[in-house]
mmCIF file of C-alpha atoms and ligand atoms in Angstrom:
data_model
loop_
_atom_site.group_PDB
_atom_site.id
_atom_site.type_symbol
_atom_site.label_atom_id
_atom_site.label_comp_id
_atom_site.label_asym_id
_atom_site.label_seq_id
_atom_site.Cartn_x
_atom_site.Cartn_y
_atom_site.Cartn_z
ATOM 1 C CA MET M 136 0.040 -0.169 -0.106
ATOM 2 C CA SER M 137 0.744 3.264 -0.988
ATOM 3 C CA ALA M 138 1.233 5.095 2.545
ATOM 4 C CA ASN M 139 3.048 8.842 0.478
ATOM 5 C CA VAL M 140 -0.068 10.686 0.350
ATOM 6 C CA THR M 141 0.768 14.054 -0.081
ATOM 7 C CA LEU M 142 -2.008 16.710 -0.752
ATOM 8 C CA ALA M 143 -2.385 18.883 -2.602
ATOM 9 C CA PRO M 144 -0.402 22.276 -1.922
ATOM 10 C CA ALA M 145 -2.856 24.103 -3.667
ATOM 11 C CA VAL M 146 -5.295 23.391 -2.054
ATOM 12 C CA ILE M 147 -4.221 22.517 1.585
ATOM 13 C CA ALA M 148 -1.969 26.003 1.698
ATOM 14 C CA ALA M 149 -0.508 24.480 5.662
ATOM 15 C CA ALA M 150 3.287 26.224 4.255
ATOM 16 C CA PRO M 151 5.467 27.927 7.527
ATOM 17 C CA ALA M 152 5.210 31.016 6.023
ATOM 18 C CA ASP M 153 1.814 30.729 7.864
ATOM 19 C CA ARG M 154 2.764 29.974 10.895
ATOM 20 C CA GLY M 155 2.709 33.192 11.916
ATOM 21 C CA HIS M 156 0.581 34.214 10.554
ATOM 22 C CA ARG M 157 -2.060 31.774 12.392
ATOM 23 C CA LEU M 158 -0.078 33.346 16.101
ATOM 24 C CA ARG M 159 -0.545 36.264 15.008
ATOM 25 C CA LEU M 160 -4.545 35.543 14.225
ATOM 26 C CA VAL M 161 -5.502 33.270 17.454
ATOM 27 C CA SER M 162 -3.727 35.878 19.380
ATOM 28 C CA GLY M 163 -5.833 38.480 18.131
ATOM 29 C CA TYR M 164 -9.528 36.238 18.352
ATOM 30 C CA VAL M 165 -8.247 35.658 21.824
ATOM 31 C CA LEU M 166 -7.004 39.335 22.436
ATOM 32 C CA ALA M 167 -10.763 40.433 21.474
ATOM 33 C CA ILE M 168 -12.704 37.798 23.731
ATOM 34 C CA THR M 169 -10.645 38.494 26.326
ATOM 35 C CA LEU M 170 -11.921 42.278 26.175
ATOM 36 C CA ILE M 171 -15.860 41.718 25.577
ATOM 37 C CA VAL M 172 -15.839 38.439 27.965
ATOM 38 C CA ALA M 173 -13.808 41.379 30.782
ATOM 39 C CA LEU M 174 -16.021 44.140 29.909
ATOM 40 C CA THR M 175 -19.152 42.260 29.918
ATOM 41 C CA VAL M 176 -18.044 41.128 33.634
ATOM 42 C CA TYR M 177 -16.924 44.531 34.675
ATOM 43 C CA GLY M 178 -19.884 46.464 33.361
ATOM 44 C CA LEU M 179 -23.003 44.110 33.361
ATOM 45 C CA ASP M 180 -24.407 45.752 36.620
ATOM 46 C CA TYR M 181 -24.078 49.801 34.264
ATOM 47 C CA TYR M 182 -25.101 48.485 31.424
ATOM 48 C CA THR M 183 -28.475 46.575 32.222
ATOM 49 C CA LEU M 184 -29.148 50.573 33.870
ATOM 50 C CA SER M 185 -32.026 52.136 32.560
ATOM 51 C CA SER M 186 -31.219 55.456 31.054
ATOM 52 C CA ALA M 187 -32.777 57.215 33.845
ATOM 53 C CA ASP M 188 -30.032 55.745 36.590
ATOM 54 C CA ARG M 189 -27.181 55.438 34.677
ATOM 55 C CA PRO M 190 -25.896 58.717 35.627
ATOM 56 C CA PHE M 191 -25.853 57.712 39.379
ATOM 57 C CA SER M 192 -23.655 54.554 39.127
ATOM 58 C CA ALA M 193 -21.017 55.039 39.979
ATOM 59 C CA LYS M 194 -19.563 53.994 36.968
ATOM 60 C CA HIS M 195 -21.398 56.063 34.529
ATOM 61 C CA ALA M 196 -18.685 58.663 33.879
ATOM 62 C CA LEU M 197 -15.982 55.260 33.047
ATOM 63 C CA LEU M 198 -18.504 53.028 30.139
ATOM 64 C CA LYS M 199 -20.999 56.097 28.420
ATOM 65 C CA PRO M 200 -20.117 56.314 25.309
ATOM 66 C CA SER M 201 -18.204 59.863 25.855
ATOM 67 C CA GLY M 202 -16.707 58.205 29.176
ATOM 68 C CA ALA M 203 -12.834 57.283 29.668
ATOM 69 C CA ILE M 204 -13.688 53.761 28.685
ATOM 70 C CA GLY M 205 -16.676 54.743 26.478
ATOM 71 C CA LEU M 206 -14.001 57.318 24.058
ATOM 72 C CA LYS M 207 -11.919 54.861 24.382
ATOM 73 C CA LEU M 208 -14.248 51.975 22.558
ATOM 74 C CA GLY M 209 -15.270 54.209 20.018
ATOM 75 C CA PHE M 210 -11.991 55.390 18.911
ATOM 76 C CA LEU M 211 -10.691 51.112 19.215
ATOM 77 C CA GLY M 212 -13.677 50.903 16.930
ATOM 78 C CA LEU M 213 -12.807 53.253 14.658
ATOM 79 C CA GLY M 214 -9.504 51.706 13.699
ATOM 80 C CA MET M 215 -10.470 49.089 13.718
ATOM 81 C CA PHE M 216 -13.327 50.491 11.040
ATOM 82 C CA PHE M 217 -10.480 51.906 8.641
ATOM 83 C CA ALA M 218 -8.569 48.285 8.686
ATOM 84 C CA ILE M 219 -11.808 46.691 8.219
ATOM 85 C CA PHE M 220 -12.283 48.481 4.446
ATOM 86 C CA LEU M 221 -8.389 47.314 4.127
ATOM 87 C CA TYR M 222 -9.119 44.814 2.552
ATOM 88 C CA PRO M 223 -11.140 45.770 0.185
ATOM 89 C CA LEU M 224 -8.971 48.766 -0.600
ATOM 90 C CA ARG M 225 -5.535 46.212 -1.375
ATOM 91 C CA LYS M 226 -7.678 45.392 -4.233
ATOM 92 C CA ARG M 227 -7.664 49.380 -5.259
ATOM 93 C CA TRP M 228 -4.055 50.213 -4.405
ATOM 94 C CA ALA M 229 -1.318 48.430 -6.453
ATOM 95 C CA TRP M 230 1.950 48.788 -3.656
ATOM 96 C CA LEU M 231 -1.301 48.083 -0.786
ATOM 97 C CA SER M 232 -2.078 44.769 -2.871
ATOM 98 C CA ARG M 233 1.961 43.764 -3.072
ATOM 99 C CA GLN M 234 1.642 44.276 0.838
ATOM 100 C CA GLY M 235 1.312 40.943 2.527
ATOM 101 C CA SER M 236 -0.850 37.738 0.777
ATOM 102 C CA ALA M 237 -5.201 38.627 -0.100
ATOM 103 C CA ARG M 238 -5.708 35.173 2.021
ATOM 104 C CA HIS M 239 -4.009 36.996 5.612
ATOM 105 C CA TRP M 240 -5.910 39.872 4.196
ATOM 106 C CA LEU M 241 -9.298 38.915 4.723
ATOM 107 C CA ASP M 242 -8.453 36.858 8.087
ATOM 108 C CA ILE M 243 -8.161 40.124 9.351
ATOM 109 C CA HIS M 244 -11.326 41.470 8.105
ATOM 110 C CA VAL M 245 -13.017 38.951 9.445
ATOM 111 C CA LEU M 246 -11.911 39.289 12.543
ATOM 112 C CA LEU M 247 -11.435 42.690 13.083
ATOM 113 C CA GLY M 248 -15.426 42.820 10.750
ATOM 114 C CA LEU M 249 -16.794 39.597 13.820
ATOM 115 C CA ALA M 250 -15.085 42.149 16.882
ATOM 116 C CA ALA M 251 -15.930 45.694 15.611
ATOM 117 C CA PRO M 252 -20.065 44.777 16.193
ATOM 118 C CA PHE M 253 -19.060 44.373 20.139
ATOM 119 C CA VAL M 254 -16.766 47.393 20.677
ATOM 120 C CA ILE M 255 -19.438 49.670 19.373
ATOM 121 C CA ALA M 256 -21.783 48.543 21.596
ATOM 122 C CA PHE M 257 -18.997 48.726 24.146
ATOM 123 C CA HIS M 258 -19.325 52.004 23.181
ATOM 124 C CA SER M 259 -22.114 53.287 23.157
ATOM 125 C CA SER M 260 -22.692 51.568 25.701
ATOM 126 C CA PHE M 261 -26.261 49.727 23.869
ATOM 127 C CA LYS M 262 -27.872 52.826 22.818
ATOM 128 C CA PHE M 263 -28.808 52.875 19.385
ATOM 129 C CA GLY M 264 -30.711 55.465 19.084
ATOM 130 C CA GLY M 265 -30.409 58.052 15.496
ATOM 131 C CA PHE M 266 -27.535 57.678 12.683
ATOM 132 C CA ALA M 267 -25.439 56.086 15.098
ATOM 133 C CA GLY M 268 -27.933 53.208 15.671
ATOM 134 C CA MET M 269 -28.485 52.699 12.398
ATOM 135 C CA ALA M 270 -24.916 52.470 11.748
ATOM 136 C CA PHE M 271 -24.825 49.766 14.218
ATOM 137 C CA TRP M 272 -27.694 48.383 12.599
ATOM 138 C CA ILE M 273 -26.153 48.122 9.392
ATOM 139 C CA MET M 274 -22.982 47.610 10.717
ATOM 140 C CA VAL M 275 -23.814 43.887 12.379
ATOM 141 C CA ALA M 276 -25.740 43.532 8.696
ATOM 142 C CA VAL M 277 -23.226 42.968 7.203
ATOM 143 C CA SER M 278 -21.024 41.247 9.175
ATOM 144 C CA LEU M 279 -23.838 38.865 10.271
ATOM 145 C CA SER M 280 -23.998 38.440 5.897
ATOM 146 C CA GLY M 281 -19.818 38.145 6.019
ATOM 147 C CA ILE M 282 -19.992 34.673 6.990
ATOM 148 C CA ILE M 283 -22.313 33.721 4.530
ATOM 149 C CA GLY M 284 -19.414 35.062 2.435
ATOM 150 C CA ARG M 285 -16.388 33.831 3.884
ATOM 151 C CA TYR M 286 -18.293 30.706 3.339
ATOM 152 C CA LEU M 287 -18.828 30.943 -0.206
ATOM 153 C CA TYR M 288 -15.445 32.330 -0.748
ATOM 154 C CA ALA M 289 -14.367 29.224 0.175
ATOM 155 C CA GLN M 290 -16.268 26.629 -2.009
ATOM 156 C CA ILE M 291 -14.039 28.519 -5.005
ATOM 157 C CA PRO M 292 -10.743 26.777 -5.172
ATOM 158 C CA ARG M 293 -8.301 29.195 -5.057
ATOM 159 C CA ARG M 294 -4.175 28.849 -5.530
ATOM 160 C CA VAL M 295 -2.491 29.604 -2.110
ATOM 161 C CA ASN M 296 -2.723 33.368 -3.286
ATOM 162 C CA ALA M 297 -5.788 33.560 -3.607
ATOM 163 C CA ALA M 298 -6.455 33.630 -7.564
ATOM 164 C CA GLU M 299 -8.994 31.624 -8.629
ATOM 165 C CA LEU M 300 -8.548 27.949 -9.849
ATOM 166 C CA THR M 301 -8.984 26.783 -13.638
ATOM 167 C CA MET M 302 -11.235 24.573 -14.038
ATOM 168 C CA LYS M 303 -8.544 22.389 -15.878
ATOM 169 C CA GLU M 304 -6.179 22.259 -12.957
ATOM 170 C CA LEU M 305 -9.294 21.401 -10.116
ATOM 171 C CA GLN M 306 -9.405 17.828 -13.279
ATOM 172 C CA GLU M 307 -6.106 17.494 -12.889
ATOM 173 C CA MET M 308 -5.475 18.335 -9.291
ATOM 174 C CA GLN M 309 -8.870 15.278 -8.619
ATOM 175 C CA THR M 310 -7.822 13.415 -11.273
ATOM 176 C CA ARG M 311 -4.059 13.481 -8.766
ATOM 177 C CA LEU M 312 -5.631 12.650 -5.215
ATOM 178 C CA SER M 313 -8.323 9.993 -6.776
ATOM 179 C CA GLY M 314 -5.387 8.325 -8.194
ATOM 180 C CA GLN M 315 -3.292 8.360 -4.431
ATOM 181 C CA LEU M 316 -6.204 7.104 -3.336
ATOM 182 C CA ALA M 317 -7.152 3.994 -5.565
ATOM 183 C CA LYS M 318 -3.394 3.155 -4.660
ATOM 184 C CA GLN M 319 -4.165 2.955 -0.881
ATOM 185 C CA ASP M 320 -5.254 -0.026 1.436
ATOM 186 C CA LEU M 321 -6.957 1.091 4.537
ATOM 187 C CA LEU M 322 -9.900 2.129 3.644
ATOM 188 C CA PRO M 323 -11.935 0.446 1.931
ATOM 189 C CA GLN M 324 -13.129 1.835 -1.601
ATOM 190 C CA ALA M 325 -16.368 1.753 -0.741
ATOM 191 C CA ASP M 326 -16.618 3.660 1.865
ATOM 192 C CA LEU M 327 -14.496 5.620 -0.132
ATOM 193 C CA ARG M 328 -16.793 5.406 -3.102
ATOM 194 C CA SER M 329 -19.870 6.605 -0.755
ATOM 195 C CA LEU M 330 -17.540 9.632 0.475
ATOM 196 C CA LEU M 331 -17.302 11.117 -2.830
ATOM 197 C CA HIS M 332 -21.147 9.611 -3.742
ATOM 198 C CA LEU M 333 -22.371 13.997 -4.766
ATOM 199 C CA PRO M 334 -25.414 15.252 -6.688
ATOM 200 C CA SER M 335 -24.633 15.503 -10.647
ATOM 201 C CA ARG M 336 -23.563 18.672 -12.019
ATOM 202 C CA GLU M 337 -26.821 19.121 -14.245
ATOM 203 C CA ARG M 338 -28.689 18.398 -11.073
ATOM 204 C CA VAL M 339 -27.515 21.113 -8.535
ATOM 205 C CA GLU M 340 -28.121 23.462 -11.545
ATOM 206 C CA GLN M 341 -31.436 23.859 -11.688
ATOM 207 C CA LEU M 342 -31.676 23.330 -7.898
ATOM 208 C CA PRO M 343 -32.552 26.945 -6.761
ATOM 209 C CA MET M 344 -30.192 29.107 -5.343
ATOM 210 C CA VAL M 345 -30.487 28.682 -1.474
ATOM 211 C CA VAL M 346 -31.669 25.499 -2.308
ATOM 212 C CA ALA M 347 -28.673 24.680 -3.598
ATOM 213 C CA LEU M 348 -26.606 27.317 -0.784
ATOM 214 C CA ALA M 349 -28.345 25.082 2.145
ATOM 215 C CA TYR M 350 -27.184 22.075 -0.316
ATOM 216 C CA MET M 351 -23.780 23.257 0.128
ATOM 217 C CA MET M 352 -24.093 23.618 3.271
ATOM 218 C CA VAL M 353 -25.134 20.285 4.021
ATOM 219 C CA LEU M 354 -23.328 18.290 2.350
ATOM 220 C CA ASP M 355 -20.538 19.942 4.362
ATOM 221 C CA VAL M 356 -21.508 18.095 7.800
ATOM 222 C CA VAL M 357 -22.517 15.271 6.080
ATOM 223 C CA ARG M 358 -19.071 14.674 4.937
ATOM 224 C CA ALA M 359 -17.154 14.616 8.284
ATOM 225 C CA PHE M 360 -20.135 12.211 9.521
ATOM 226 C CA ARG M 361 -18.459 9.579 6.691
ATOM 227 C CA VAL M 362 -15.047 10.901 6.984
ATOM 228 C CA ALA M 363 -15.979 9.482 10.889
ATOM 229 C CA LYS M 364 -17.953 6.097 9.452
ATOM 230 C CA LEU M 365 -13.869 5.854 7.226
ATOM 231 C CA ARG M 366 -11.855 6.169 10.126
ATOM 232 C CA ARG M 367 -14.108 4.076 12.868
ATOM 233 C CA HIS M 368 -13.484 0.387 9.331
ATOM 234 C CA ALA M 369 -10.144 1.299 9.581
ATOM 235 C CA LEU M 370 -9.405 0.929 13.649
ATOM 236 C CA PRO M 371 -9.649 -1.866 16.362
ATOM 237 C CA ILE M 372 -13.419 -1.827 18.611
ATOM 238 C CA ARG M 373 -10.843 0.113 21.440
ATOM 239 C CA GLN M 374 -9.543 2.731 18.607
ATOM 240 C CA LYS M 375 -12.925 3.699 18.118
ATOM 241 C CA LEU M 376 -14.101 4.573 21.366
ATOM 242 C CA THR M 377 -10.347 7.204 22.189
ATOM 243 C CA THR M 378 -11.440 8.686 18.777
ATOM 244 C CA LEU M 379 -14.784 9.535 20.163
ATOM 245 C CA LEU M 380 -15.752 7.194 17.168
ATOM 246 C CA GLY M 381 -13.974 7.917 14.898
ATOM 247 C CA PHE M 382 -14.545 11.427 15.263
ATOM 248 C CA LEU M 383 -10.856 13.034 16.565
ATOM 249 C CA PRO M 384 -7.783 11.537 14.327
ATOM 250 C CA THR M 385 -5.046 8.396 15.274
ATOM 251 C CA ARG M 386 -1.713 8.732 15.954
ATOM 252 C CA HIS M 387 -1.418 6.537 12.416
ATOM 253 C CA PRO M 388 0.416 9.076 10.904
ATOM 254 C CA ALA M 389 0.077 6.846 7.168
ATOM 255 C CA LEU M 390 -3.910 6.504 8.195
ATOM 256 C CA GLU M 391 -4.885 10.482 8.997
ATOM 257 C CA ARG M 392 -2.413 10.776 6.210
ATOM 258 C CA THR M 393 -5.431 8.468 3.841
ATOM 259 C CA ILE M 394 -8.303 10.392 5.384
ATOM 260 C CA ALA M 395 -6.955 13.832 5.074
ATOM 261 C CA ALA M 396 -6.973 12.877 1.408
ATOM 262 C CA ALA M 397 -9.850 11.390 1.047
ATOM 263 C CA ARG M 398 -11.284 14.639 2.615
ATOM 264 C CA GLU M 399 -9.788 16.861 0.657
ATOM 265 C CA GLU M 400 -11.200 15.098 -3.172
ATOM 266 C CA ALA M 401 -14.594 14.973 -1.611
ATOM 267 C CA SER M 402 -14.505 18.163 -0.409
ATOM 268 C CA LEU M 403 -13.106 19.360 -3.973
ATOM 269 C CA ALA M 404 -15.734 17.108 -6.087
ATOM 270 C CA LYS M 405 -17.787 19.276 -4.214
ATOM 271 C CA ARG M 406 -16.596 22.378 -5.098
ATOM 272 C CA VAL M 407 -15.887 21.559 -8.843
ATOM 273 C CA VAL M 408 -19.984 20.228 -8.814
ATOM 274 C CA PHE M 409 -21.155 23.667 -7.476
ATOM 275 C CA LEU M 410 -18.465 25.541 -8.689
ATOM 276 C CA SER M 411 -21.266 27.467 -11.252
ATOM 277 C CA ARG M 412 -23.387 28.473 -8.046
ATOM 278 C CA SER M 413 -21.125 29.928 -5.688
ATOM 279 C CA GLN M 414 -20.412 31.132 -7.731
ATOM 280 C CA GLN M 415 -23.592 32.697 -8.849
ATOM 281 C CA VAL M 416 -24.278 33.520 -5.384
ATOM 282 C CA PHE M 417 -20.798 35.061 -4.001
ATOM 283 C CA HIS M 418 -21.524 37.455 -7.259
ATOM 284 C CA LEU M 419 -25.054 38.778 -5.956
ATOM 285 C CA TRP M 420 -23.707 37.834 -2.019
ATOM 286 C CA HIS M 421 -20.611 41.072 -3.025
ATOM 287 C CA VAL M 422 -23.479 43.451 -5.006
ATOM 288 C CA VAL M 423 -25.359 43.323 -1.121
ATOM 289 C CA HIS M 424 -21.896 42.734 0.536
ATOM 290 C CA LYS M 425 -20.390 46.754 -0.900
ATOM 291 C CA PRO M 426 -23.099 48.919 -0.649
ATOM 292 C CA PHE M 427 -24.290 48.064 2.675
ATOM 293 C CA SER M 428 -20.703 48.150 4.180
ATOM 294 C CA TYR M 429 -21.137 51.978 1.422
ATOM 295 C CA SER M 430 -23.756 52.961 3.149
ATOM 296 C CA PHE M 431 -22.536 52.080 6.665
ATOM 297 C CA ALA M 432 -19.309 53.537 6.407
ATOM 298 C CA LEU M 433 -21.500 57.174 5.142
ATOM 299 C CA LEU M 434 -23.448 56.750 8.377
ATOM 300 C CA ALA M 435 -20.485 55.506 11.148
ATOM 301 C CA LEU M 436 -18.411 59.237 8.991
ATOM 302 C CA ILE M 437 -21.540 61.580 9.690
ATOM 303 C CA HIS M 438 -22.157 60.495 13.801
ATOM 304 C CA ILE M 439 -17.809 60.913 14.382
ATOM 305 C CA VAL M 440 -18.036 64.550 11.760
ATOM 306 C CA VAL M 441 -20.666 65.263 14.182
ATOM 307 C CA VAL M 442 -19.234 64.161 17.806
ATOM 308 C CA ALA M 443 -16.514 66.260 16.325
ATOM 309 C CA MET M 444 -18.074 69.376 16.278
ATOM 310 C CA MET M 445 -19.805 68.822 19.439
ATOM 311 C CA GLY M 446 -16.322 68.837 20.843
ATOM 312 C CA TYR M 447 -16.460 65.336 22.760
ATOM 313 C CA PHE M 448 -12.243 64.726 21.267
HETATM 314 C C1 LIG K 602 -18.268 44.487 10.052
HETATM 315 C C2 LIG K 602 -17.536 44.850 9.295
HETATM 316 C C3 LIG K 602 -17.358 44.920 7.588
HETATM 317 C C4 LIG K 602 -17.601 45.539 6.326
HETATM 318 C C5 LIG K 602 -17.630 46.820 6.823
HETATM 319 C C6 LIG K 602 -17.293 45.274 5.714
HETATM 320 C C7 LIG K 602 -16.553 45.074 4.110
HETATM 321 C C8 LIG K 602 -16.389 44.778 3.387
HETATM 322 C C9 LIG K 602 -16.246 45.322 2.215
HETATM 323 C C10 LIG K 602 -15.929 46.891 1.199
HETATM 324 C C11 LIG K 602 -15.683 44.049 1.133
HETATM 325 C C12 LIG K 602 -15.217 44.566 -0.469
HETATM 326 C C13 LIG K 602 -16.283 44.525 -1.693
HETATM 327 C C14 LIG K 602 -16.175 44.209 -2.589
HETATM 328 O O1 LIG K 602 -14.895 44.091 -3.130
HETATM 329 O O2 LIG K 602 -16.581 43.965 -3.439
HETATM 330 C C15 LIG K 602 -15.878 43.021 2.513
HETATM 331 C C16 LIG K 602 -15.733 41.689 1.134
HETATM 332 C C17 LIG K 602 -15.279 40.453 2.145
HETATM 333 N N1 LIG K 602 -15.402 40.500 3.100
HETATM 334 FE FE1 LIG K 602 -16.345 42.839 4.681
HETATM 335 N N2 LIG K 602 -16.793 43.350 5.781
HETATM 336 C C18 LIG K 602 -17.283 43.840 7.081
HETATM 337 C C19 LIG K 602 -17.155 42.262 8.273
HETATM 338 C C20 LIG K 602 -16.996 41.155 7.614
HETATM 339 C C21 LIG K 602 -17.288 39.249 7.899
HETATM 340 C C22 LIG K 602 -17.904 39.533 10.096
HETATM 341 C C23 LIG K 602 -17.265 38.369 7.938
HETATM 342 C C24 LIG K 602 -16.930 37.719 7.171
HETATM 343 C C25 LIG K 602 -16.879 36.462 8.016
HETATM 344 C C26 LIG K 602 -17.162 39.371 6.019
HETATM 345 C C27 LIG K 602 -16.691 38.425 4.499
HETATM 346 C C28 LIG K 602 -15.317 39.417 4.105
HETATM 347 C C29 LIG K 602 -15.495 38.824 2.583
HETATM 348 C C30 LIG K 602 -15.692 36.977 2.445
HETATM 349 C C31 LIG K 602 -15.045 39.109 1.505
HETATM 350 C C32 LIG K 602 -15.169 39.121 -0.338
HETATM 351 C C33 LIG K 602 -13.902 38.953 0.082
HETATM 352 C C34 LIG K 602 -13.073 38.943 -1.864
HETATM 353 O O3 LIG K 602 -14.696 38.708 -3.203
HETATM 354 O O4 LIG K 602 -11.882 39.173 -1.477
HETATM 355 N N3 LIG K 602 -16.448 41.311 6.292
HETATM 356 N N4 LIG K 602 -16.438 43.322 2.811
#
């Protein structure tokens, strides 16, 4: 049997250069979560007071939007706001596009886009009226829609530099992965066939857009169960239990490499079958995400100019 199943580097990008980025990203998420938890623990009794009672709280001077902490959170939100827009600007400014990789920039965009609504909510002390409130809710909508966008982005196979792969490159990659899997004898071919079972491209083309999107997501969940089944079949009873019925990896490098190749093949095959639908929905998603983002930016800028004119800075 061939234990040397290697993965297509364009699909699974885990180059050493990525490690520094991953570390920074994880630190960013830990920092953001710590800040949110600390503000919740410290401010819960203040934020749950009515507007009339808040001025009598000892924390009012700190946590009101113009307070010592509240204002700093506003500035932090402003900084995050500018950093979020660096990602789209990068596509337009040649010098910026030469800095770092598109994937890394998108990761930072996502981190800031998820954290910013929380920072702004704490800055506003959970009062969402007027222009600023409208900007906040649009920001929340943009941020939530971003989660769908990020999913769709991942459905379109790309090179390490984030450029989309052509159909010819995808087919070559599939052929390579299938060849590697055909040579292995650790996993039953029947289980592999079940992992690769997909609807035909013609059927997918006929599905309504929302159904196609839901179908893609369901297949991702089903794949996790089919991979666990593959692993279960290759293990003795005791290890079935220690791997939580095959959902956790084993300590067998050869088996794990083969399973990773099978999972990648199944994921790639699914993305190829749904490719034109993913591109179609992703294009529509852009059409919605962009104007909402810009209207949020406009309202946020109006809010900043108004408070600056009122002398809060
Ligand atoms: C709340 C603040 C956010 C703002 C203002 C914002 C704004 C933008 C803008 C203006 C674009 C460029 C659109 C285009 O060029 O057509 C963009 C792209 C994108 N954003 Fe956001 N976004 C936010 C949050 C998020 C979040 C939370 C996620 C994911 C969880 C996300 C995921 C994406 C993705 C996947 C793209 C497209 C990437 C590409 O096609 O290259 N965004 N965003």
